[in-house]
GROMACS .gro file of C-alpha atoms in nm:
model
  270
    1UNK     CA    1   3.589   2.240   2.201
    2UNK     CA    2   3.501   2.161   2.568
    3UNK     CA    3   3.204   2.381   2.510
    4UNK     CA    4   3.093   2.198   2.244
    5UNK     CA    5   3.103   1.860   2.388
    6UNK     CA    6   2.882   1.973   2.649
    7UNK     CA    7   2.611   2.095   2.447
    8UNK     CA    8   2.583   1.818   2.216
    9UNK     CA    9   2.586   1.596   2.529
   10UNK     CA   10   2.327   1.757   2.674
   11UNK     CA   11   2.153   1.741   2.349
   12UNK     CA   12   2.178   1.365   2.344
   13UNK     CA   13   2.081   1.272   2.665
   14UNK     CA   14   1.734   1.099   2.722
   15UNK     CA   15   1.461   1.079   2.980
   16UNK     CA   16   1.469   0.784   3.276
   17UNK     CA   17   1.320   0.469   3.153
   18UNK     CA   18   1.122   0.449   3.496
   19UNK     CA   19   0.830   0.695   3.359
   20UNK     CA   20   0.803   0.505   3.065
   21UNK     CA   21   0.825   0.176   3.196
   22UNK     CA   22   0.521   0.271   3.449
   23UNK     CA   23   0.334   0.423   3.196
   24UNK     CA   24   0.338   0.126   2.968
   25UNK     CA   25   0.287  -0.110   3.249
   26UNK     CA   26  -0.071   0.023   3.289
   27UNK     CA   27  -0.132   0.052   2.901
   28UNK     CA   28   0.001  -0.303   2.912
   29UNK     CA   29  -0.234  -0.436   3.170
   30UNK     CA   30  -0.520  -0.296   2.967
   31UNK     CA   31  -0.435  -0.476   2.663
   32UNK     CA   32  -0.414  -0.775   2.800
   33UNK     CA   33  -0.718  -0.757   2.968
   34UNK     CA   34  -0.853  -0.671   2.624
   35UNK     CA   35  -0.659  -0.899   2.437
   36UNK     CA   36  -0.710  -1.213   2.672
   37UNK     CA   37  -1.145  -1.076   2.620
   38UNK     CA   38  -1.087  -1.092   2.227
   39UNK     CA   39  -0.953  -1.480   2.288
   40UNK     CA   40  -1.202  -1.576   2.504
   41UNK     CA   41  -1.507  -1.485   2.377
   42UNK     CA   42  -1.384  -1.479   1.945
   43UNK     CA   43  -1.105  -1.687   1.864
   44UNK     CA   44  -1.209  -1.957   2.174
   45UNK     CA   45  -1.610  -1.874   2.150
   46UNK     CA   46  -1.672  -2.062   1.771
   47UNK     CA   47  -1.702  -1.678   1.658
   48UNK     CA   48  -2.009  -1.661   1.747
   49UNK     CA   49  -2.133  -1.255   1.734
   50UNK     CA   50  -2.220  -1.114   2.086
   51UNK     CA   51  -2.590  -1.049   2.180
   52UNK     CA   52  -2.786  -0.787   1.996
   53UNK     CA   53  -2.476  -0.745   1.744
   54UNK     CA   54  -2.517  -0.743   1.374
   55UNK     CA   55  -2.220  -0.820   1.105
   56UNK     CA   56  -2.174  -0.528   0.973
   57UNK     CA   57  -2.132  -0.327   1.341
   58UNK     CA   58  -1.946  -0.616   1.486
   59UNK     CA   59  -1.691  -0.597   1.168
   60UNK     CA   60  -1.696  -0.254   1.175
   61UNK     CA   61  -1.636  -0.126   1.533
   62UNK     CA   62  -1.334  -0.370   1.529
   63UNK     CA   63  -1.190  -0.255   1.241
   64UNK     CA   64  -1.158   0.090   1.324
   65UNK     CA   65  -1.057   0.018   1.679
   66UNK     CA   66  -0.755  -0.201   1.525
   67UNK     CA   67  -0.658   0.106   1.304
   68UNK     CA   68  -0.673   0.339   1.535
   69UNK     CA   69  -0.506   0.166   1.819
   70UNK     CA   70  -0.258   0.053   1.593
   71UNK     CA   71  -0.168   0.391   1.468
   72UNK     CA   72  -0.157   0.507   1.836
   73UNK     CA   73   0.067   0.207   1.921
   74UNK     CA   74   0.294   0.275   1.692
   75UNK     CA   75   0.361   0.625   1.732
   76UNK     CA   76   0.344   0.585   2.097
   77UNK     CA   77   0.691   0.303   2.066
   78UNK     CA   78   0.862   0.522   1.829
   79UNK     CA   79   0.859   0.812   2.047
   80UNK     CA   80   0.927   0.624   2.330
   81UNK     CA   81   1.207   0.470   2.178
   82UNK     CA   82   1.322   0.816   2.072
   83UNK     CA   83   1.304   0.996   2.427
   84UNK     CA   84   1.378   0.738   2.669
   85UNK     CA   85   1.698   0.543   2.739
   86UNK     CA   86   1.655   0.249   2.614
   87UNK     CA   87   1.696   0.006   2.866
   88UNK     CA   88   1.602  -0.379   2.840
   89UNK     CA   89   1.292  -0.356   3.096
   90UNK     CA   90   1.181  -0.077   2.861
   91UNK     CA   91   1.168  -0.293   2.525
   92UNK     CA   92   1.023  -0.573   2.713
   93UNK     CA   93   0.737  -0.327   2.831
   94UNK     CA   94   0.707  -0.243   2.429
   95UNK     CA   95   0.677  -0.585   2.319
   96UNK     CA   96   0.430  -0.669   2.541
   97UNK     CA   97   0.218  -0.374   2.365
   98UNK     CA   98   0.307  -0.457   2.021
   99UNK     CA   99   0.218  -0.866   2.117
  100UNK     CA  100  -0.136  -0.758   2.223
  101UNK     CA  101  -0.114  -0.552   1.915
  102UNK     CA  102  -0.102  -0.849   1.714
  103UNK     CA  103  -0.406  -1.016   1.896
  104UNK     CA  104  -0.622  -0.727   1.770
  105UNK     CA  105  -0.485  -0.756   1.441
  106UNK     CA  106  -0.614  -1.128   1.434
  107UNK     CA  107  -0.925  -1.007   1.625
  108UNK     CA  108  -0.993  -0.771   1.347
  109UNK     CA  109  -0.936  -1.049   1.083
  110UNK     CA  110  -1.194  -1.269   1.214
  111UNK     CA  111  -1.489  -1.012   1.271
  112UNK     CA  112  -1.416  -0.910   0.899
  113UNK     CA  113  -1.429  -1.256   0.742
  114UNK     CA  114  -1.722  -1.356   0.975
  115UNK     CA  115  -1.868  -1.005   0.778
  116UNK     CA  116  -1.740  -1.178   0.469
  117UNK     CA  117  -1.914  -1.494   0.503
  118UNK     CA  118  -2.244  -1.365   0.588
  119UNK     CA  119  -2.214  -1.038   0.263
  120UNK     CA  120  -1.990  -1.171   0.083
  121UNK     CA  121  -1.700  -1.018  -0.065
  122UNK     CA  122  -1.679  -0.660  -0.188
  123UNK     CA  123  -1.370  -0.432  -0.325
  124UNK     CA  124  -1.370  -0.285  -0.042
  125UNK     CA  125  -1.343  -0.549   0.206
  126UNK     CA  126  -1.112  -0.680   0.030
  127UNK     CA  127  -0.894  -0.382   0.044
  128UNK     CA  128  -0.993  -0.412   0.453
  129UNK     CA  129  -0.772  -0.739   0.453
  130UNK     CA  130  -0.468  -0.577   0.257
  131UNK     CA  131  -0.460  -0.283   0.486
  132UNK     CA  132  -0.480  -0.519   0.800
  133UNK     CA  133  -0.155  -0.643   0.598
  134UNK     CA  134   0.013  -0.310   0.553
  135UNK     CA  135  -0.004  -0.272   0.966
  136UNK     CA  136   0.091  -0.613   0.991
  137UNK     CA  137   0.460  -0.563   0.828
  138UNK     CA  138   0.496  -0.176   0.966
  139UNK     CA  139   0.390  -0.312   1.310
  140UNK     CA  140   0.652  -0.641   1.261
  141UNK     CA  141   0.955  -0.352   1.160
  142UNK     CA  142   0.878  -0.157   1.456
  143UNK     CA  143   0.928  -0.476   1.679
  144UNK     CA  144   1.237  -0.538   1.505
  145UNK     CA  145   1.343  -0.163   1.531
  146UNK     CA  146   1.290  -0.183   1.919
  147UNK     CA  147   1.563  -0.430   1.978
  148UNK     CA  148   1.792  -0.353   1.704
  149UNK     CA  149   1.835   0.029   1.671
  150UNK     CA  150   2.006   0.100   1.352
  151UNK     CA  151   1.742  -0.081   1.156
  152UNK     CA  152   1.579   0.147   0.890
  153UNK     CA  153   1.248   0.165   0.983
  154UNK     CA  154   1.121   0.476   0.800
  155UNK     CA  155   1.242   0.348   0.455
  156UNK     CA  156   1.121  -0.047   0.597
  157UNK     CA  157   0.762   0.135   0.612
  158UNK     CA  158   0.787   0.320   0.288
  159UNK     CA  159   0.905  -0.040   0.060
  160UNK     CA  160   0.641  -0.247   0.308
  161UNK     CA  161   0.342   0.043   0.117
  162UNK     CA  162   0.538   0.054  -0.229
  163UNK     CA  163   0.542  -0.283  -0.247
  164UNK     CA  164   0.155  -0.406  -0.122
  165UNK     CA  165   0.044  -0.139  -0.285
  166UNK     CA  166   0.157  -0.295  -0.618
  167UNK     CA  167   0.115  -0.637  -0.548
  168UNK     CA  168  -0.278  -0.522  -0.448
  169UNK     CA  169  -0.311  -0.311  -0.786
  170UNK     CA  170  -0.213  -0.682  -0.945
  171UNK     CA  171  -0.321  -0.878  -0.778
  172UNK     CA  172  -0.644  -0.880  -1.018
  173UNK     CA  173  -0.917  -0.764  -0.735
  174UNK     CA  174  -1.227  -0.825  -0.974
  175UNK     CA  175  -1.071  -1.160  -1.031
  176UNK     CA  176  -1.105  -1.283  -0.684
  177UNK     CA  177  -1.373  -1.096  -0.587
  178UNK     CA  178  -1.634  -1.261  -0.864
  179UNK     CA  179  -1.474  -1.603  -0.849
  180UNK     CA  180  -1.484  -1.594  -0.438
  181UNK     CA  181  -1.845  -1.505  -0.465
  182UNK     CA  182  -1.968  -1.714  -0.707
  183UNK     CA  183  -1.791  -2.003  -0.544
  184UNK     CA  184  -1.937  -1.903  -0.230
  185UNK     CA  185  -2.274  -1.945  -0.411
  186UNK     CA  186  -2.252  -2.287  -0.476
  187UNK     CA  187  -2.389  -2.571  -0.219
  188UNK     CA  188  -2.420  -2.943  -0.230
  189UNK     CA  189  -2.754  -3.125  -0.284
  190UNK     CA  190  -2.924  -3.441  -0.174
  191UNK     CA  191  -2.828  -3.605  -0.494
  192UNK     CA  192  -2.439  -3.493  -0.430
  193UNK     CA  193  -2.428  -3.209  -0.719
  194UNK     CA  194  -2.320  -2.814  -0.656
  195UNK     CA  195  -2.639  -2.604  -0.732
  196UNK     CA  196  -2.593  -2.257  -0.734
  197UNK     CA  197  -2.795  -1.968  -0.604
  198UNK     CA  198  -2.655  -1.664  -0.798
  199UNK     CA  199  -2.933  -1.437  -0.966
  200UNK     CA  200  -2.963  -1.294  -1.325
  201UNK     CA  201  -2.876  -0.951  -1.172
  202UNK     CA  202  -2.530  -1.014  -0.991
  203UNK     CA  203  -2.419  -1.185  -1.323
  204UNK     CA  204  -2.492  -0.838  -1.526
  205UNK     CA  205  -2.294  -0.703  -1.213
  206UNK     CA  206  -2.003  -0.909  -1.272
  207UNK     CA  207  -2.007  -0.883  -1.624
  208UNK     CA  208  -1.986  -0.483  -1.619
  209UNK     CA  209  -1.694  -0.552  -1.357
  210UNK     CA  210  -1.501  -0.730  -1.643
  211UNK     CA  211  -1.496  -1.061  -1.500
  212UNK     CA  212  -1.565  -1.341  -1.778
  213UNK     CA  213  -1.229  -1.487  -1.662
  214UNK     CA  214  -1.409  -1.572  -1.283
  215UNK     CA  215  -1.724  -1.704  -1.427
  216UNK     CA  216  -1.579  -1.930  -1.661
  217UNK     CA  217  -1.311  -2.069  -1.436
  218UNK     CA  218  -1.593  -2.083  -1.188
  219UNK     CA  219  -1.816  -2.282  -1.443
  220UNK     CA  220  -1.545  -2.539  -1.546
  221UNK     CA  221  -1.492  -2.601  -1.200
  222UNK     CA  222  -1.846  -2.702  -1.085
  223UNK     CA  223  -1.939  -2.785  -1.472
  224UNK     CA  224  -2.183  -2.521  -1.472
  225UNK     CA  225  -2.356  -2.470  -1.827
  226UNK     CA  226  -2.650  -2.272  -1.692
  227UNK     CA  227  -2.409  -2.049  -1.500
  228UNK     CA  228  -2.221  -1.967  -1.816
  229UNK     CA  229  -2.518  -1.939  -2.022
  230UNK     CA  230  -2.675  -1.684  -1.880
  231UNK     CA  231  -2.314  -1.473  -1.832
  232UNK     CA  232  -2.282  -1.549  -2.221
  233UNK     CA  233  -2.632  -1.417  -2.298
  234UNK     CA  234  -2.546  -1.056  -2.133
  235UNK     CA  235  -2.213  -1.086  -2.256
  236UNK     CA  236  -2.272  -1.095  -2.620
  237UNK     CA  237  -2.606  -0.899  -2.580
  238UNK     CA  238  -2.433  -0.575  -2.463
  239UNK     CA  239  -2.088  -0.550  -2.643
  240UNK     CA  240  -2.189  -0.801  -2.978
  241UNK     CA  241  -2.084  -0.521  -3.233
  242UNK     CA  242  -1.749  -0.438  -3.022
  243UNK     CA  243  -1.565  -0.642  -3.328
  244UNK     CA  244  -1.716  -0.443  -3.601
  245UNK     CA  245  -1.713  -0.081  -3.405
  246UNK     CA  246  -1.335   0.042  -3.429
  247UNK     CA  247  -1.437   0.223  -3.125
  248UNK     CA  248  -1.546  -0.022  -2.879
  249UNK     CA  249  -1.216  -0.218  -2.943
  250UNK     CA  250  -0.988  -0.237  -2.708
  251UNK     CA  251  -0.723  -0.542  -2.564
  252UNK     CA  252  -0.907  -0.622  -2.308
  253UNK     CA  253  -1.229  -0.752  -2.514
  254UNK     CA  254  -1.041  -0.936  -2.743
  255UNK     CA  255  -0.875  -1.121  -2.421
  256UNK     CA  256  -1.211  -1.213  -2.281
  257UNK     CA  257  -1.347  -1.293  -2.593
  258UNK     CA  258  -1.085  -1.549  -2.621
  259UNK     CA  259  -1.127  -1.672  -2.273
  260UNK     CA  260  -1.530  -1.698  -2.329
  261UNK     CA  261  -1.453  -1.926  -2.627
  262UNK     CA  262  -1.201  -2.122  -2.482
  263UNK     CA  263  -1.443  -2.195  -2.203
  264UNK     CA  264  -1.710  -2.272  -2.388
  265UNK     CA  265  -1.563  -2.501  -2.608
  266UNK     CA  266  -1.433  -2.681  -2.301
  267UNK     CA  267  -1.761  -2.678  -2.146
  268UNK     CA  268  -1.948  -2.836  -2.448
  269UNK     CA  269  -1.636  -3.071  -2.593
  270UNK     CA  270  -1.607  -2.904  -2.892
   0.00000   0.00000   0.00000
Protein backbone atom coordinates (compact mmCIF):
# COMPACT_ATOMS: atom_id res chain seq x y z
CA UNK A 1 0.00 0.00 0.00
CA UNK A 2 2.98 2.19 1.09
CA UNK A 3 4.48 1.19 -2.18
CA UNK A 4 1.84 2.34 -4.00
CA UNK A 5 1.48 5.72 -2.58
CA UNK A 6 4.89 6.39 -3.51
CA UNK A 7 4.68 5.69 -7.03
CA UNK A 8 1.62 7.46 -7.79
CA UNK A 9 3.21 10.40 -5.88
CA UNK A 10 6.00 10.42 -7.77
CA UNK A 11 3.83 10.15 -10.74
CA UNK A 12 2.02 13.32 -9.80
CA UNK A 13 4.58 15.53 -8.97
CA UNK A 14 5.45 18.50 -11.37
CA UNK A 15 8.41 20.52 -12.50
CA UNK A 16 9.52 24.01 -10.48
CA UNK A 17 7.58 26.92 -11.71
CA UNK A 18 11.00 28.92 -11.81
CA UNK A 19 11.95 27.42 -15.45
CA UNK A 20 8.76 28.24 -16.66
CA UNK A 21 8.30 31.44 -15.21
CA UNK A 22 11.84 32.56 -16.86
CA UNK A 23 11.05 31.12 -19.96
CA UNK A 24 7.82 32.96 -20.37
CA UNK A 25 9.26 36.10 -19.05
CA UNK A 26 11.40 36.41 -22.23
CA UNK A 27 8.52 35.13 -24.60
CA UNK A 28 6.57 37.77 -22.69
CA UNK A 29 8.91 40.62 -23.27
CA UNK A 30 8.82 39.82 -26.96
CA UNK A 31 5.20 40.10 -27.27
CA UNK A 32 4.93 43.06 -25.86
CA UNK A 33 7.43 44.58 -27.75
CA UNK A 34 5.42 43.23 -30.67
CA UNK A 35 2.19 43.89 -29.40
CA UNK A 36 2.90 47.57 -28.13
CA UNK A 37 4.55 47.82 -32.41
CA UNK A 38 1.03 46.48 -33.68
CA UNK A 39 -0.65 49.56 -31.48
CA UNK A 40 1.54 52.02 -32.44
CA UNK A 41 1.93 51.95 -35.84
CA UNK A 42 -2.04 50.05 -36.78
CA UNK A 43 -4.58 50.57 -34.33
CA UNK A 44 -2.88 54.31 -33.26
CA UNK A 45 -1.36 54.99 -37.01
CA UNK A 46 -5.12 55.64 -38.92
CA UNK A 47 -4.23 52.05 -40.46
CA UNK A 48 -2.39 53.32 -42.74
CA UNK A 49 -0.26 50.21 -44.68
CA UNK A 50 3.58 50.43 -44.09
CA UNK A 51 5.90 51.54 -46.99
CA UNK A 52 6.22 49.40 -50.06
CA UNK A 53 3.27 47.07 -48.62
CA UNK A 54 0.35 46.02 -50.68
CA UNK A 55 -3.22 44.72 -49.19
CA UNK A 56 -3.15 41.58 -49.99
CA UNK A 57 0.65 40.86 -48.33
CA UNK A 58 -0.08 43.15 -45.47
CA UNK A 59 -3.48 41.01 -44.77
CA UNK A 60 -1.86 38.07 -45.47
CA UNK A 61 1.47 37.88 -43.55
CA UNK A 62 -0.68 38.87 -40.48
CA UNK A 63 -3.03 36.41 -40.79
CA UNK A 64 -0.90 33.56 -40.81
CA UNK A 65 1.37 34.94 -38.16
CA UNK A 66 -1.90 35.23 -35.82
CA UNK A 67 -2.68 31.49 -36.62
CA UNK A 68 0.33 30.26 -36.14
CA UNK A 69 1.34 32.06 -33.04
CA UNK A 70 -1.87 31.39 -31.71
CA UNK A 71 -1.70 27.71 -32.19
CA UNK A 72 1.83 27.85 -30.63
CA UNK A 73 0.44 29.90 -27.70
CA UNK A 74 -1.92 27.72 -26.93
CA UNK A 75 -0.25 24.56 -26.86
CA UNK A 76 2.65 26.14 -25.25
CA UNK A 77 -0.04 27.21 -21.83
CA UNK A 78 -1.59 23.91 -21.87
CA UNK A 79 1.52 22.09 -21.47
CA UNK A 80 2.79 24.38 -19.21
CA UNK A 81 -0.10 24.19 -17.18
CA UNK A 82 0.18 20.41 -17.36
CA UNK A 83 3.99 20.05 -16.24
CA UNK A 84 4.59 22.80 -13.97
CA UNK A 85 3.22 23.53 -10.49
CA UNK A 86 1.00 25.86 -10.85
CA UNK A 87 1.86 28.63 -8.86
CA UNK A 88 0.24 32.25 -9.02
CA UNK A 89 3.50 34.03 -10.57
CA UNK A 90 3.19 31.26 -13.17
CA UNK A 91 -0.52 32.10 -14.40
CA UNK A 92 0.26 35.69 -14.23
CA UNK A 93 3.31 34.98 -16.65
CA UNK A 94 0.46 33.07 -18.93
CA UNK A 95 -1.88 35.80 -19.01
CA UNK A 96 0.41 38.17 -19.96
CA UNK A 97 1.00 35.82 -23.19
CA UNK A 98 -2.52 35.11 -23.84
CA UNK A 99 -3.27 39.31 -23.35
CA UNK A 100 -0.71 40.03 -26.14
CA UNK A 101 -2.41 37.17 -27.78
CA UNK A 102 -5.45 39.06 -28.01
CA UNK A 103 -3.67 42.23 -29.47
CA UNK A 104 -2.68 40.11 -32.50
CA UNK A 105 -5.99 38.80 -32.77
CA UNK A 106 -7.29 42.50 -33.17
CA UNK A 107 -4.12 43.21 -35.22
CA UNK A 108 -5.13 40.51 -37.57
CA UNK A 109 -8.76 41.88 -37.73
CA UNK A 110 -7.79 45.17 -38.92
CA UNK A 111 -5.17 44.21 -41.72
CA UNK A 112 -8.04 41.86 -43.01
CA UNK A 113 -10.84 44.42 -43.15
CA UNK A 114 -8.38 47.13 -44.42
CA UNK A 115 -7.94 43.97 -47.28
CA UNK A 116 -11.71 44.02 -47.25
CA UNK A 117 -12.25 47.53 -47.97
CA UNK A 118 -9.86 47.90 -50.70
CA UNK A 119 -11.19 43.90 -52.58
CA UNK A 120 -14.03 43.65 -51.21
CA UNK A 121 -15.55 40.76 -49.69
CA UNK A 122 -15.03 37.17 -50.79
CA UNK A 123 -16.18 33.60 -49.20
CA UNK A 124 -13.18 33.22 -48.18
CA UNK A 125 -12.40 36.22 -46.28
CA UNK A 126 -15.22 35.94 -44.84
CA UNK A 127 -14.50 32.57 -43.48
CA UNK A 128 -10.92 34.51 -42.40
CA UNK A 129 -13.13 36.54 -39.83
CA UNK A 130 -15.05 33.37 -38.43
CA UNK A 131 -11.87 31.52 -37.89
CA UNK A 132 -10.25 34.66 -36.15
CA UNK A 133 -13.58 33.88 -34.02
CA UNK A 134 -13.02 30.21 -33.43
CA UNK A 135 -9.38 31.27 -31.76
CA UNK A 136 -11.03 33.97 -30.14
CA UNK A 137 -13.39 31.64 -27.80
CA UNK A 138 -10.63 28.57 -27.62
CA UNK A 139 -8.03 31.26 -26.69
CA UNK A 140 -10.80 33.00 -23.99
CA UNK A 141 -11.37 29.02 -22.41
CA UNK A 142 -7.78 28.56 -22.10
CA UNK A 143 -7.54 31.87 -20.00
CA UNK A 144 -10.29 30.71 -18.01
CA UNK A 145 -8.76 27.13 -17.72
CA UNK A 146 -5.45 28.74 -16.36
CA UNK A 147 -7.00 30.07 -13.23
CA UNK A 148 -9.69 27.67 -12.66
CA UNK A 149 -8.39 24.08 -13.20
CA UNK A 150 -11.29 21.80 -13.33
CA UNK A 151 -12.84 23.72 -16.16
CA UNK A 152 -13.46 21.50 -19.24
CA UNK A 153 -11.50 22.86 -21.72
CA UNK A 154 -11.19 20.05 -24.28
CA UNK A 155 -15.03 19.60 -24.57
CA UNK A 156 -15.22 23.95 -24.17
CA UNK A 157 -13.07 23.75 -27.57
CA UNK A 158 -15.00 21.00 -29.21
CA UNK A 159 -18.91 22.96 -28.53
CA UNK A 160 -16.89 26.54 -29.26
CA UNK A 161 -16.16 24.51 -33.30
CA UNK A 162 -19.63 22.59 -33.22
CA UNK A 163 -21.30 25.44 -32.60
CA UNK A 164 -19.52 28.35 -35.12
CA UNK A 165 -19.29 25.92 -37.37
CA UNK A 166 -23.14 25.79 -37.61
CA UNK A 167 -23.95 29.15 -36.97
CA UNK A 168 -21.28 29.93 -40.14
CA UNK A 169 -23.02 27.12 -42.40
CA UNK A 170 -26.33 29.49 -41.54
CA UNK A 171 -25.47 32.13 -41.32
CA UNK A 172 -26.37 32.58 -45.21
CA UNK A 173 -22.59 33.49 -46.51
CA UNK A 174 -23.79 34.41 -50.17
CA UNK A 175 -26.29 36.56 -48.41
CA UNK A 176 -23.86 38.87 -46.86
CA UNK A 177 -21.32 38.55 -49.11
CA UNK A 178 -23.47 40.06 -52.31
CA UNK A 179 -25.42 42.50 -50.18
CA UNK A 180 -21.94 43.78 -48.38
CA UNK A 181 -20.55 44.26 -51.81
CA UNK A 182 -23.07 45.76 -53.57
CA UNK A 183 -23.62 48.14 -50.72
CA UNK A 184 -20.08 48.82 -50.74
CA UNK A 185 -20.63 49.86 -54.39
CA UNK A 186 -22.77 52.55 -53.83
CA UNK A 187 -21.46 56.35 -53.26
CA UNK A 188 -23.12 59.68 -52.84
CA UNK A 189 -23.25 62.33 -55.61
CA UNK A 190 -23.20 66.07 -55.95
CA UNK A 191 -26.89 66.11 -56.27
CA UNK A 192 -27.18 63.90 -52.83
CA UNK A 193 -28.33 60.45 -54.63
CA UNK A 194 -26.40 56.81 -54.19
CA UNK A 195 -25.01 55.93 -57.72
CA UNK A 196 -23.63 52.72 -58.02
CA UNK A 197 -20.57 51.37 -59.75
CA UNK A 198 -21.28 47.58 -60.03
CA UNK A 199 -20.72 46.10 -63.67
CA UNK A 200 -22.95 43.81 -65.86
CA UNK A 201 -20.44 41.00 -65.09
CA UNK A 202 -20.39 40.84 -61.14
CA UNK A 203 -24.28 40.85 -61.37
CA UNK A 204 -24.16 37.44 -63.63
CA UNK A 205 -21.63 36.53 -60.74
CA UNK A 206 -24.02 37.06 -58.08
CA UNK A 207 -26.80 35.72 -59.79
CA UNK A 208 -25.04 32.17 -60.38
CA UNK A 209 -24.17 32.53 -56.51
CA UNK A 210 -27.98 32.44 -55.80
CA UNK A 211 -28.30 35.77 -54.44
CA UNK A 212 -31.63 37.57 -55.76
CA UNK A 213 -32.45 37.97 -52.03
CA UNK A 214 -29.09 40.60 -51.68
CA UNK A 215 -29.82 42.46 -54.80
CA UNK A 216 -33.26 43.13 -54.17
CA UNK A 217 -32.92 44.08 -50.54
CA UNK A 218 -29.98 46.03 -51.81
CA UNK A 219 -32.23 47.78 -54.52
CA UNK A 220 -35.15 48.68 -52.13
CA UNK A 221 -32.74 50.13 -49.97
CA UNK A 222 -31.05 52.70 -52.29
CA UNK A 223 -34.31 52.53 -54.71
CA UNK A 224 -32.30 51.14 -57.35
CA UNK A 225 -34.43 50.19 -60.58
CA UNK A 226 -31.43 49.99 -62.90
CA UNK A 227 -29.65 47.77 -60.37
CA UNK A 228 -32.54 45.34 -60.36
CA UNK A 229 -33.11 45.55 -63.94
CA UNK A 230 -30.27 44.36 -65.15
CA UNK A 231 -30.14 41.34 -62.22
CA UNK A 232 -33.81 40.62 -63.59
CA UNK A 233 -32.67 40.53 -67.24
CA UNK A 234 -29.98 37.59 -66.45
CA UNK A 235 -32.25 36.22 -64.08
CA UNK A 236 -35.11 35.36 -66.24
CA UNK A 237 -32.78 35.02 -69.34
CA UNK A 238 -30.93 31.93 -67.95
CA UNK A 239 -33.48 29.85 -65.84
CA UNK A 240 -37.03 31.34 -67.76
CA UNK A 241 -38.24 27.69 -68.59
CA UNK A 242 -37.25 26.40 -64.88
CA UNK A 243 -41.32 26.51 -64.29
CA UNK A 244 -42.17 24.46 -67.25
CA UNK A 245 -38.94 21.92 -67.04
CA UNK A 246 -39.86 19.37 -64.12
CA UNK A 247 -36.19 19.15 -63.98
CA UNK A 248 -34.88 22.48 -63.30
CA UNK A 249 -37.40 22.76 -60.34
CA UNK A 250 -36.31 22.82 -57.25
CA UNK A 251 -37.39 24.97 -53.69
CA UNK A 252 -35.01 27.17 -53.94
CA UNK A 253 -36.21 28.84 -57.42
CA UNK A 254 -39.56 29.00 -56.48
CA UNK A 255 -38.28 31.03 -53.19
CA UNK A 256 -36.40 33.53 -55.27
CA UNK A 257 -38.89 33.73 -57.72
CA UNK A 258 -41.15 34.90 -55.08
CA UNK A 259 -38.69 37.24 -53.59
CA UNK A 260 -37.91 38.79 -57.28
CA UNK A 261 -41.65 39.53 -57.54
CA UNK A 262 -42.18 40.77 -54.30
CA UNK A 263 -39.38 43.20 -54.96
CA UNK A 264 -40.36 44.26 -57.97
CA UNK A 265 -43.70 45.01 -57.26
CA UNK A 266 -42.41 47.08 -54.35
CA UNK A 267 -40.01 48.77 -56.48
CA UNK A 268 -42.59 49.87 -59.18
CA UNK A 269 -45.90 50.30 -56.68
CA UNK A 270 -47.71 47.77 -58.14
Amino acid sequence: CCHNIRINTKENAKYSAATAITMNAVLGFVYVIFSGFQIFYLFLGNMTLPKHATYSEYAHEGFFQLVVVCIINMLLVLAILHIFENTMALKVSLTVISACTYIMMASSVLRMTMYVDAYDLSYLRYFVFWAILVIFLAMTGIVIYTFKQNFPIYRYCMAVLAIVYMCFAYSNPTYIITKYNLEKSYTLNSDGEYVSDADIDYLTEIYNAGSAKAVCDTALKYNDTELFESFYRYYHSSDADYLTDFRKLNLNKLIETSVVDKCKKQLYNY
